[in-house]
Coordinates of C-alpha atoms in Angstrom, one line a residue:
X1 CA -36.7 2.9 -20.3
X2 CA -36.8 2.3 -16.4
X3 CA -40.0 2.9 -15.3
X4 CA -41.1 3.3 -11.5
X5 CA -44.3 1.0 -10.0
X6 CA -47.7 1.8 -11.4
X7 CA -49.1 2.8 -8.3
X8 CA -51.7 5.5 -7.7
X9 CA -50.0 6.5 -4.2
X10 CA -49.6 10.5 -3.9
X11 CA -46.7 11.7 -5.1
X12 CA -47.4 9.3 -8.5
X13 CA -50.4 10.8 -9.0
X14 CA -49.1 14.9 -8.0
X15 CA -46.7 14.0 -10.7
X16 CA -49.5 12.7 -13.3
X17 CA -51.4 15.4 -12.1
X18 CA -49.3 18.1 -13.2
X19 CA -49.2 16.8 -16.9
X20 CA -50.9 17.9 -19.9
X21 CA -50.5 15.2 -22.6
X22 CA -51.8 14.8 -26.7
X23 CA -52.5 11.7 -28.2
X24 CA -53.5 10.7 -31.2
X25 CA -56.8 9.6 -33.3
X26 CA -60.3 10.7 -32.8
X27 CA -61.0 8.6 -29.6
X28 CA -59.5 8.3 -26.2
X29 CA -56.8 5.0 -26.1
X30 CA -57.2 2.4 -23.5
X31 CA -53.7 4.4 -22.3
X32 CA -55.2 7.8 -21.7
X33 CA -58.0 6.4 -20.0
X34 CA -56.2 4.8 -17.8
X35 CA -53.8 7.0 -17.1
X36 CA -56.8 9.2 -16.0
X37 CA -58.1 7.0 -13.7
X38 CA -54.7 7.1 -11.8
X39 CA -54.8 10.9 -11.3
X40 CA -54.2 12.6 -14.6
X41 CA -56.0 15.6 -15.1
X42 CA -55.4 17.2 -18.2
X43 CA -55.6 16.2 -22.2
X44 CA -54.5 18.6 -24.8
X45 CA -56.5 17.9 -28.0
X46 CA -55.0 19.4 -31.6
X47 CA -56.5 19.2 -35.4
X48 CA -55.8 15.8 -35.4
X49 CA -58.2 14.9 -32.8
X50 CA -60.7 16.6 -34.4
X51 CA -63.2 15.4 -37.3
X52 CA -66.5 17.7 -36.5
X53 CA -68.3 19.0 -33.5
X54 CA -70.0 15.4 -32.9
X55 CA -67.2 13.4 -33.3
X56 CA -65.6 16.4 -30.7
X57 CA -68.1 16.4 -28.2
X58 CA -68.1 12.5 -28.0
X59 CA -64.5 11.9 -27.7
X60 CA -65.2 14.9 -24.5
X61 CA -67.7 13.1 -23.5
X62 CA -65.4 10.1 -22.9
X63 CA -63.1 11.8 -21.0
X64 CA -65.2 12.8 -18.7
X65 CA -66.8 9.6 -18.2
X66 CA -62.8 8.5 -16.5
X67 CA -63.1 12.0 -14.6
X68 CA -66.2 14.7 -14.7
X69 CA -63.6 17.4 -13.8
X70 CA -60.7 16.5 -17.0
X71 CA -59.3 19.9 -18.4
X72 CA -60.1 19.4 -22.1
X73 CA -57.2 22.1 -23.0
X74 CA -57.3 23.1 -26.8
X75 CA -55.2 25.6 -28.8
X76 CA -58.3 27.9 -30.6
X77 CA -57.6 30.9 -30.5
X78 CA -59.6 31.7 -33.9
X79 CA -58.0 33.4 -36.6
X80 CA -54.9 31.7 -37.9
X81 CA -54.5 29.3 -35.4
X82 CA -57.7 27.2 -35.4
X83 CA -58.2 23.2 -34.1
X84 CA -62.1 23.4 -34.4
X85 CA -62.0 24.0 -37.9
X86 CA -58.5 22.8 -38.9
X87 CA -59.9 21.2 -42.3
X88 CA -61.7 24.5 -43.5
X89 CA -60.7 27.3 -42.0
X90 CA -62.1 29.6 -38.7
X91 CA -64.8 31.1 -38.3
X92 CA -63.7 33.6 -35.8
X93 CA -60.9 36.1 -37.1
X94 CA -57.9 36.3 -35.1
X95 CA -56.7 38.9 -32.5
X96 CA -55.7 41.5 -35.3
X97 CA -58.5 41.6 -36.7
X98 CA -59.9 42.6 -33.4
X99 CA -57.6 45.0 -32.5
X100 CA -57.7 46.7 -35.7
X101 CA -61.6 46.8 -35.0
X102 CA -60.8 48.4 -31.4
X103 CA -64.2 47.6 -30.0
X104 CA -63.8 45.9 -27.0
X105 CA -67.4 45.3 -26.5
X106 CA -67.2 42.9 -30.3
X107 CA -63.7 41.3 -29.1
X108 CA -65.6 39.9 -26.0
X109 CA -68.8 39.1 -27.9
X110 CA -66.3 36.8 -30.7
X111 CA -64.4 35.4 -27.7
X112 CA -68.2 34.5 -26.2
X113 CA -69.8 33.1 -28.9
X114 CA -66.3 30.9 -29.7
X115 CA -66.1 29.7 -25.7
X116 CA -69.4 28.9 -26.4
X117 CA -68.7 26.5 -29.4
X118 CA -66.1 25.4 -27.2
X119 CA -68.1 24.3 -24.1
X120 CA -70.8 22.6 -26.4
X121 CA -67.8 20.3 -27.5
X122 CA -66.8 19.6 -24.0
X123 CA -63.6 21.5 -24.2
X124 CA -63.4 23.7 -21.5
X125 CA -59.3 25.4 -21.4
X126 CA -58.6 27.4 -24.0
X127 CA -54.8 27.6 -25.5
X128 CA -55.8 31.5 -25.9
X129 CA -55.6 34.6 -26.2
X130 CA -52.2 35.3 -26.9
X131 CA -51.6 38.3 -25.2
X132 CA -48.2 39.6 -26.6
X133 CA -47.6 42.7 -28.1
X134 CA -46.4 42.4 -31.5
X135 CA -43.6 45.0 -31.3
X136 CA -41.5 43.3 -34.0
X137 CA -42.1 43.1 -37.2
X138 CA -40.5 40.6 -38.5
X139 CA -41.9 38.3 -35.5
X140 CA -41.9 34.9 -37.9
X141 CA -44.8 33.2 -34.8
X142 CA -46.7 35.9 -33.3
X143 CA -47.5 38.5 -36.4
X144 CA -51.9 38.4 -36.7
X145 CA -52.0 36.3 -33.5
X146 CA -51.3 39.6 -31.8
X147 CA -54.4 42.0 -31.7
X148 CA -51.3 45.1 -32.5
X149 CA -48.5 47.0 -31.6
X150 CA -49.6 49.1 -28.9
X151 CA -49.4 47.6 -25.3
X152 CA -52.6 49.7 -24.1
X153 CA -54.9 48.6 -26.9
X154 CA -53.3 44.5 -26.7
X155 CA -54.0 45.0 -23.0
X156 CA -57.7 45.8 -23.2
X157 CA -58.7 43.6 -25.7
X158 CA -56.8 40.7 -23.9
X159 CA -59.6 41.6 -20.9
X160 CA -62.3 41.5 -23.0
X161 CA -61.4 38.4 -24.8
X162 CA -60.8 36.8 -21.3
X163 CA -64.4 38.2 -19.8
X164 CA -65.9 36.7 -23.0
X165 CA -64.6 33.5 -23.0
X166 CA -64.7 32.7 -19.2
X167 CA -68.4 34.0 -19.1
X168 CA -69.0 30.8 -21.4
X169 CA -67.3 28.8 -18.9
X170 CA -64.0 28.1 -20.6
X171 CA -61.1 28.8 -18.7
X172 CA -58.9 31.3 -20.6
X173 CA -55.5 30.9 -20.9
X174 CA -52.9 34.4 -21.5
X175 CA -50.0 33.5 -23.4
X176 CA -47.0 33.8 -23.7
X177 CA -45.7 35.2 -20.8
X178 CA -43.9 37.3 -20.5
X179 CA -44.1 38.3 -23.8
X180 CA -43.4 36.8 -27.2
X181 CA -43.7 39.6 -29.5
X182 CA -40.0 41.5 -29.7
X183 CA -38.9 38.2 -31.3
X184 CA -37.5 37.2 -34.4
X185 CA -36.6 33.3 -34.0
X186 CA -39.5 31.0 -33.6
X187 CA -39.4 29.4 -30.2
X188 CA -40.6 25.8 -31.8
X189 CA -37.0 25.5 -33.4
X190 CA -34.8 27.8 -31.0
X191 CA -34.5 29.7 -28.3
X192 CA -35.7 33.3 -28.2
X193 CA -33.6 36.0 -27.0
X194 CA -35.1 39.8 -26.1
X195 CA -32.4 41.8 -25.0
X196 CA -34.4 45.5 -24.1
X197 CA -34.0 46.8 -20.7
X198 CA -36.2 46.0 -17.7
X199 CA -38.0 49.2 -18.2
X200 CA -39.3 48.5 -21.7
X201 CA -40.5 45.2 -20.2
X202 CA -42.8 46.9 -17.5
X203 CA -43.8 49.2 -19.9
X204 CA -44.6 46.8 -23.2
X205 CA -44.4 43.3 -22.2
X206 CA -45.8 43.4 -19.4
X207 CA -48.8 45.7 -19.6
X208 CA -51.2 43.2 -21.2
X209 CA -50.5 40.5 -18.8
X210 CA -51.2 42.8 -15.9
X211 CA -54.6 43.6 -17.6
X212 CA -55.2 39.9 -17.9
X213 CA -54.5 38.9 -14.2
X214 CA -56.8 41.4 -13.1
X215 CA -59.4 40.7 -15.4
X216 CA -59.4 37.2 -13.6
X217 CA -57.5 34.8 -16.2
X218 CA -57.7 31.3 -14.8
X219 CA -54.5 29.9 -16.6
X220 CA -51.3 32.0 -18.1
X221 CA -49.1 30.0 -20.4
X222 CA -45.4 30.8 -19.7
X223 CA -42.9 31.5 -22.7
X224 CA -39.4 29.6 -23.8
X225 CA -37.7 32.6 -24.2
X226 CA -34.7 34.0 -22.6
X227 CA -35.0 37.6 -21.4
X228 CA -31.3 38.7 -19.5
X229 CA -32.6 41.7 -17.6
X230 CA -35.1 39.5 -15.7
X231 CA -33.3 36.3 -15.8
X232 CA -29.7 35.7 -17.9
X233 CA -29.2 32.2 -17.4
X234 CA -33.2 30.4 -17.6
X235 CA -35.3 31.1 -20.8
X236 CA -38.8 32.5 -18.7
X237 CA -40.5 28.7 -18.6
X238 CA -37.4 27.5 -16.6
X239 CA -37.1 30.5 -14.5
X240 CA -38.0 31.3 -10.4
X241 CA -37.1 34.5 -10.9
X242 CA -40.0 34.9 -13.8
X243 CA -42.6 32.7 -12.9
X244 CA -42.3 32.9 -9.1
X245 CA -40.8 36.4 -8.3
X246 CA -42.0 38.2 -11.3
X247 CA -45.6 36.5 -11.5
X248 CA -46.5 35.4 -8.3
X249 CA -45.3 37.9 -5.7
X250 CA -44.9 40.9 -7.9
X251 CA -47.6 40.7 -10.0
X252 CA -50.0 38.9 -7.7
X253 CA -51.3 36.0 -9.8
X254 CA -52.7 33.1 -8.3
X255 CA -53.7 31.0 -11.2
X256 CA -52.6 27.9 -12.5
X257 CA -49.3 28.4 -14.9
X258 CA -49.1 25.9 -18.0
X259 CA -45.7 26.1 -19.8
X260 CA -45.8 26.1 -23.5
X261 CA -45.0 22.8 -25.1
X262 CA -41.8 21.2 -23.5
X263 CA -41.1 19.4 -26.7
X264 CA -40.1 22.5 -28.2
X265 CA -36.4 22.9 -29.3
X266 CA -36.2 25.9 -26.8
X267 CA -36.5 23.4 -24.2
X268 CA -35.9 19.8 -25.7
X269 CA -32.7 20.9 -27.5
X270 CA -30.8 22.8 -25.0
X271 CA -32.2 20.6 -21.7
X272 CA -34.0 17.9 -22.6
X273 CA -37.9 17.2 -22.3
X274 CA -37.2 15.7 -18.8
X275 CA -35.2 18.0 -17.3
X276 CA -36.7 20.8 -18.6
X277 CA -40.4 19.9 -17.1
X278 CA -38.5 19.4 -13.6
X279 CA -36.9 22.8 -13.7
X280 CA -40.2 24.1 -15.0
X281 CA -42.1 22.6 -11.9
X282 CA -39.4 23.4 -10.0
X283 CA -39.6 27.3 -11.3
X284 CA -43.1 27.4 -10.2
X285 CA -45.0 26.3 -13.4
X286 CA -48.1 24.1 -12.2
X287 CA -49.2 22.3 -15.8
X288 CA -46.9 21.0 -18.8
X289 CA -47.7 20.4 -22.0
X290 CA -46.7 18.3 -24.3
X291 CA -48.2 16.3 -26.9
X292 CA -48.1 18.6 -30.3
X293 CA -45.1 16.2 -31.3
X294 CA -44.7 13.5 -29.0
X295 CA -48.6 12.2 -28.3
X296 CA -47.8 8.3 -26.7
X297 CA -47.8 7.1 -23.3
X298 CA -44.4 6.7 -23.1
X299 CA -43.3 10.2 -22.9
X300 CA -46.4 10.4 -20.2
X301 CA -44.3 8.1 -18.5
X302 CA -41.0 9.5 -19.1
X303 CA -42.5 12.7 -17.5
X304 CA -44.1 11.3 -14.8
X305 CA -41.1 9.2 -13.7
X306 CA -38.7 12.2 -14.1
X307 CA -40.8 14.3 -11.5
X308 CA -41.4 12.0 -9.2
X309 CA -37.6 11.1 -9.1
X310 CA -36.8 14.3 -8.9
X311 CA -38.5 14.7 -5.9
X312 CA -36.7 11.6 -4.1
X313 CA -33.6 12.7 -4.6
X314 CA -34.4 16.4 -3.0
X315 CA -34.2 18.0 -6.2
X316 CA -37.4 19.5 -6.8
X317 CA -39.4 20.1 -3.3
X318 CA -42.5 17.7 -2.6
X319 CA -44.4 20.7 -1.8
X320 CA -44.1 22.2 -5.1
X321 CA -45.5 19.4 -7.0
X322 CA -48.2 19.1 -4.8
X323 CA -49.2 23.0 -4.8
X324 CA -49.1 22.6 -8.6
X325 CA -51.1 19.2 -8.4
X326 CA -53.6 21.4 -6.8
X327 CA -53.7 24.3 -8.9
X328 CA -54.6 22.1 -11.8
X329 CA -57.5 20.3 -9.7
X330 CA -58.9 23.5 -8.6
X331 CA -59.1 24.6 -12.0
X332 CA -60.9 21.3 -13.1
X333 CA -63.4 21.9 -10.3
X334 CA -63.8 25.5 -11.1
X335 CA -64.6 24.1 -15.2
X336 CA -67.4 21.6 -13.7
X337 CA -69.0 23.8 -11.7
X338 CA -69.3 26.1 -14.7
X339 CA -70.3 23.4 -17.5
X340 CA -73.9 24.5 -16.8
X341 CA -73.4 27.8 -18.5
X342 CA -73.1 26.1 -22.0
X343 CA -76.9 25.1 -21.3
X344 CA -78.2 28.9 -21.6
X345 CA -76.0 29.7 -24.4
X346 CA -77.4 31.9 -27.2
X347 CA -77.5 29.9 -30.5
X348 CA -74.6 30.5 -32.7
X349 CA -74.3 33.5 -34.4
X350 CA -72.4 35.1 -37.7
X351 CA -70.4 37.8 -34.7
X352 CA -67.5 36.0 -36.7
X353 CA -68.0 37.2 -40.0
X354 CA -69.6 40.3 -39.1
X355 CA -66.5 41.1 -36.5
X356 CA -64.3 40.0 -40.2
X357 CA -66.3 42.6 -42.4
X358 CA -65.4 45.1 -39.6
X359 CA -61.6 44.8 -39.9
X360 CA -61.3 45.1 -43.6
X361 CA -59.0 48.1 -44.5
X362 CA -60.0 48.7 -48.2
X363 CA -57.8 51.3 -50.2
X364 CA -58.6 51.8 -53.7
X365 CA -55.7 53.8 -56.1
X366 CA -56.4 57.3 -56.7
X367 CA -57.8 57.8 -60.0
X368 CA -57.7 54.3 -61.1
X369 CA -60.4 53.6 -63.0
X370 CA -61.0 50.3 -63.0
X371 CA -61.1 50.2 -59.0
X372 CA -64.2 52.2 -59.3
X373 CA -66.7 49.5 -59.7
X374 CA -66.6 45.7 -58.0
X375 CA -65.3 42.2 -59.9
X376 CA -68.0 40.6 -62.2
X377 CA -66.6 38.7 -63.7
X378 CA -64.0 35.0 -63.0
X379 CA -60.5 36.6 -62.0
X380 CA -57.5 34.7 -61.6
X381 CA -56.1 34.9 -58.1
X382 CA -52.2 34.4 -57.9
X383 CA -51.5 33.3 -54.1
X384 CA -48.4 34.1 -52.7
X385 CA -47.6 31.5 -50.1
X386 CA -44.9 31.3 -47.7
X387 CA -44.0 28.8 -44.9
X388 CA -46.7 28.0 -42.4
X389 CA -45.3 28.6 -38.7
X390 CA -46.0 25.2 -36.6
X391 CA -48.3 27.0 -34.4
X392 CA -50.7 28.0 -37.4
X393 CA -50.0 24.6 -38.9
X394 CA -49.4 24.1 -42.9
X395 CA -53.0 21.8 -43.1
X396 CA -56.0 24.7 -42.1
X397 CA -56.3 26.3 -45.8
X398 CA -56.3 29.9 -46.3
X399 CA -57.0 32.5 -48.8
X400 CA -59.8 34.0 -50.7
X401 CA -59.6 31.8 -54.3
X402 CA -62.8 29.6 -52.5
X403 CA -64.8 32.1 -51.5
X404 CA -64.5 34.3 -54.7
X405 CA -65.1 31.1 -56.9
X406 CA -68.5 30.7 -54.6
X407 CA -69.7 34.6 -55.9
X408 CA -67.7 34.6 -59.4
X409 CA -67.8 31.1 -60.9
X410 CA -65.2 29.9 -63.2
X411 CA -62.8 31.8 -60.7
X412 CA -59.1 30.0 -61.1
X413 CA -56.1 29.8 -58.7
X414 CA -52.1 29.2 -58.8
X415 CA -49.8 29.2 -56.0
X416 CA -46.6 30.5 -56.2
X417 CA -43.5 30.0 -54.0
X418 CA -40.5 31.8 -54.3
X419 CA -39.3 29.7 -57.4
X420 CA -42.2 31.1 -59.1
X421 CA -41.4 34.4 -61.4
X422 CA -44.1 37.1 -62.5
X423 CA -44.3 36.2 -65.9
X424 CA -45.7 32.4 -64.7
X425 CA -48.5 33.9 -63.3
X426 CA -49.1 36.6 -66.3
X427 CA -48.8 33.4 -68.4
X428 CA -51.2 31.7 -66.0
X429 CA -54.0 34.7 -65.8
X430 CA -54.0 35.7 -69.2
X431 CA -56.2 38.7 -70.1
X432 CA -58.3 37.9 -66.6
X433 CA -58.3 40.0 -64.1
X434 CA -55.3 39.0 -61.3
X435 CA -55.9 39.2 -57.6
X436 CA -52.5 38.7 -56.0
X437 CA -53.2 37.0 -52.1
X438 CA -50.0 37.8 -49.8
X439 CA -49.5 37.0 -46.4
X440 CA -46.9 39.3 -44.5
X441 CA -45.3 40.7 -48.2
X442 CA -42.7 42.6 -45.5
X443 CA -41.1 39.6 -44.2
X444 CA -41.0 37.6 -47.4
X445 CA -38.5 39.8 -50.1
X446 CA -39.4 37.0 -52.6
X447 CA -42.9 38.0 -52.2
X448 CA -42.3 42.0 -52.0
X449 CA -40.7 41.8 -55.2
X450 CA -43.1 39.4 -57.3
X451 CA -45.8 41.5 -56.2
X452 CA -43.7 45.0 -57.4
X453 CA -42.6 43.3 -60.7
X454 CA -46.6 41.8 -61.3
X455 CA -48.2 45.7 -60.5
X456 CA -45.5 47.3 -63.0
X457 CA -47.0 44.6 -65.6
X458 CA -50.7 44.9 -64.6
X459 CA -51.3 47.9 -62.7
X460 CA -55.0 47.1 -62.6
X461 CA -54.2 44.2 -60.3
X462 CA -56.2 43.8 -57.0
X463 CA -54.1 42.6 -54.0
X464 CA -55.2 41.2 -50.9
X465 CA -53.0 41.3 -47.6
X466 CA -53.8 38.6 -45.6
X467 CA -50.9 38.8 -42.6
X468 CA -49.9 42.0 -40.8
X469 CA -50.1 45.2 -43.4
X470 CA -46.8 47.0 -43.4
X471 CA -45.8 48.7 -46.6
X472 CA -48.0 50.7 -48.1
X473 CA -51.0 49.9 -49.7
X474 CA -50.3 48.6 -53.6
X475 CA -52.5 47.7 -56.7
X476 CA -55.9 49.2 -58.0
X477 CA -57.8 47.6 -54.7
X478 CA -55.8 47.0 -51.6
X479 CA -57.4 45.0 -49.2
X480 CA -55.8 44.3 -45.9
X481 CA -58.1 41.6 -44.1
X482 CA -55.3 41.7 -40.4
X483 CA -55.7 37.7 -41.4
X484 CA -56.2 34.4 -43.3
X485 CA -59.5 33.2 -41.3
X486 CA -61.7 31.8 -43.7
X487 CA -63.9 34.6 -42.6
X488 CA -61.3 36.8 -43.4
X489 CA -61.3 35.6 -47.1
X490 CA -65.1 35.6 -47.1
X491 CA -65.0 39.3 -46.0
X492 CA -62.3 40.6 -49.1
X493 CA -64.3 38.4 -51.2
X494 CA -67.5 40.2 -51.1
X495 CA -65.5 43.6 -50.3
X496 CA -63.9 42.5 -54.4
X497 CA -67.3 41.5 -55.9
X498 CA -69.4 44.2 -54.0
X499 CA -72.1 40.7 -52.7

């Protein structure tokens, strides 16, 4: 790789500046800190920078000791997706949850007291909320990370969610513009294509975001998805006519715009991670990130050399860079002059688990009998496990088996794929009890049907829906947590035993 002079004159650092780089371990490399003394900005941190909150809050700490305004960006949105708690499991439930709740007033208390476990740690941009509206069904990324269906309810529960976490000095971060929900690819391993009309867009996509620029979002992430009535030929992260026409002068937003990660095969496979963060500068994004997959200094560099070139050769307009440069430093000052908010922070409270117990819908089966009274004694609970998305990530564990074997000791678990066949876990429960854990049973037909064939065998099964609840409620005890938070399990679990 050809690589241009180290130097720290402007346009080197603009083009450092705009970048929002992983790496990995549990301390900042000599790399990273010296890239930071030449102008870079931002770090993006993910589960495997992340042991506990002391560990956290040092490796912060070090950042800011190369610069006290760094953007410590993190993608926590609670829920599903969680980096604080990779190892164990949130303790915040996710935007469905919320929304299925429909109180604002808890949404923005959860989003406080999560900003400020956040700021404590020294991270001070949060990856969040994800503002889409989950109009799809079979969405195989968005699903729980989407507080619903309805554009007016996603819309004010994005607000509150912003007002809580920004009043605990955390810039929020709206994603994915303009909308990720109508989808049914996952933008990690392709591209995305909506094809509705401009009108539907106005009055679906777009109504959240609106409610999020106005409730004063400081960062909106931008989307690698391809939308032809706003813009045939870019997907929306490479696209003037999305970020600049659509977001800046129509909408009015002013903020810093971070694209999702360029790395992605939306981007990487169809333009390459260097030409796609040119065109995304170019298109009027301010902040890239990268790091989920490739988290060395060489890709930093690869970036950085890219942009700068780019600009010496006319293709992307000095100007640009430099209003993006300074969209990302205003946003570092805006984070330092707000640290001191963490200092009058309340301690931390259960809102997570109370928020959880909230958005439990329980259904138990007319005139079944044994519904009537709660578990005491050890079941067996069969979960039903599908593919993790990247964004949720296959290493945070999920379910309730833990929590129920804390209440009910002697409390066993299987997992079953879609190899597995009812009579393995018959043969595996015996004469206990079964509580069958799905997650998103509507987009999984091996799961549907296990789950069918297991209730037509033992009717007195208990079943716990742990993604978005779509068909009707089945079993004895339906349990619909609206997601697989550890909260969320510690919620069905007493819900089950009646603790």
């Amino acid at each position: 790789m050809t690589t241009l002079t180290r130097g720290t004159d402007t346009l080197t650092r603009d083009a450092l500046t705009v970048l929002q780089p992983g790496f990995t371990g549990t301390s900042a490399p000599d790399w990273l800190l010296r890239r930071i003394g030449e102008g870079l900005c931002s770090v993006g941190l993910f589960g495997r920078n992340i042991a506990d909150p002391e560990q956290l809050a040092a490796l912060t700490a070090q950042l800011r000791a190369e610069r006290d305004d760094v953007l410590v960006a993190i993608d926590e949105e609670g829920g599903d997706v969680t980096r604080l708690e990779v190892r164990t499991g949130s303790s915040f439930p996710g935007n469905h949850a919320l929304g299925a709740v429909d109180d604002t007033a808890l949404t923005r208390d959860v989003a406080r007291e999560l900003g400020n476990r956040l700021a404590a740690c020294g991270v001070n941009l949060n990856w969040a909320p994800s503002a889409d509206v989950n109009s799809n069904p079979d969405n195989p990324v968005i699903g729980v990370r989407s507080f619903g269906v309805d554009p007016a309810l996603v819309a004010r529960h994005t607000a509150a969610y912003i007002e809580g976490l920004q009043a605990a000095g955390v810039a929020a971060c709206a994603k994915h513009f303009p909308g990720h929900g109508d989808t049914a690819v996952d933008s990690h391993h392709a591209l995305p294509r909506i094809d509705v009309g401009l009108d539907v867009l106005r009055e679906r996509e777009l109504v959240p975001f609106r409610a999020a620029i106005a409730a004063g979002t400081k960062a909106l992430m931008s989307a690698h998805i391809l939308l032809p009535a706003l813009d045939a030929e870019h997907p929306a992260t490479l696209s003037p006519r999305i970020l600049t026409g659509l977001l800046r002068e129509e909408l009015g937003y002013d903020g810093l715009i971070v694209t999702d990660a360029v790395e992605m095969q939306a981007i990487a496979a169809t333009y390459g991670i260097e030409r796609g963060s040119v065109l995304a500068v170019a298109a009027g994004a301010d902040a890239l990130c990268v790091g989920g997959g490739l988290a060395d200094e060489d890709t930093v560099l690869l970036l950085r050399d890219a942009l700068v070139a780019a600009v010496r050769s006319g293709e992307l307009p000095e100007r640009r860079l430099a209003e993006a440069a300074a969209r990302v430093r205003a946003l570092g000052e805006w984070t330092a002059a707000h640290a001191a908010l963490r200092e009058g922070a309340a301690p931390a409270s259960d809102i997570g688990l109370v928020a959880a117990r909230r958005a439990l819908t329980v259904t138990r089966a007319e005139g079944a009998a044994v519904a009537d009274g709660p578990l005491t004694h050890a079941p067996y609970v069969a979960a039903f496990t599908p593919v993790a998305n990247i964004a949720v990530g296959s290493e945070t564990p999920w379910g309730i088996a833990a929590e129920l074997a804390r209440l009910l000791p002697g409390t066993e678990t299987g997992t079953f794929s879609p190899d597995s066949t009812p009579a393995s876990v018959l043969e595996a429960a015996g004469d206990r009890r079964i509580v069958a854990v799905v997650r998103d049973a509507h987009r999984h037909a091996w799961m549907s049907s296990a789950l069918d064939a297991l209730l037509a065998a033992r009717p007195d099964t208990v079943v716990v829906e742990m993604g978005v609840p779509q068909a009707p409620p089945r079993g004895a005890l339906h349990i619909a947590t609206h997601g697989a938070a550890r909260v969320c399990g510690l919620a069905a679990a007493e819900a089950i035993t009646g603790a």
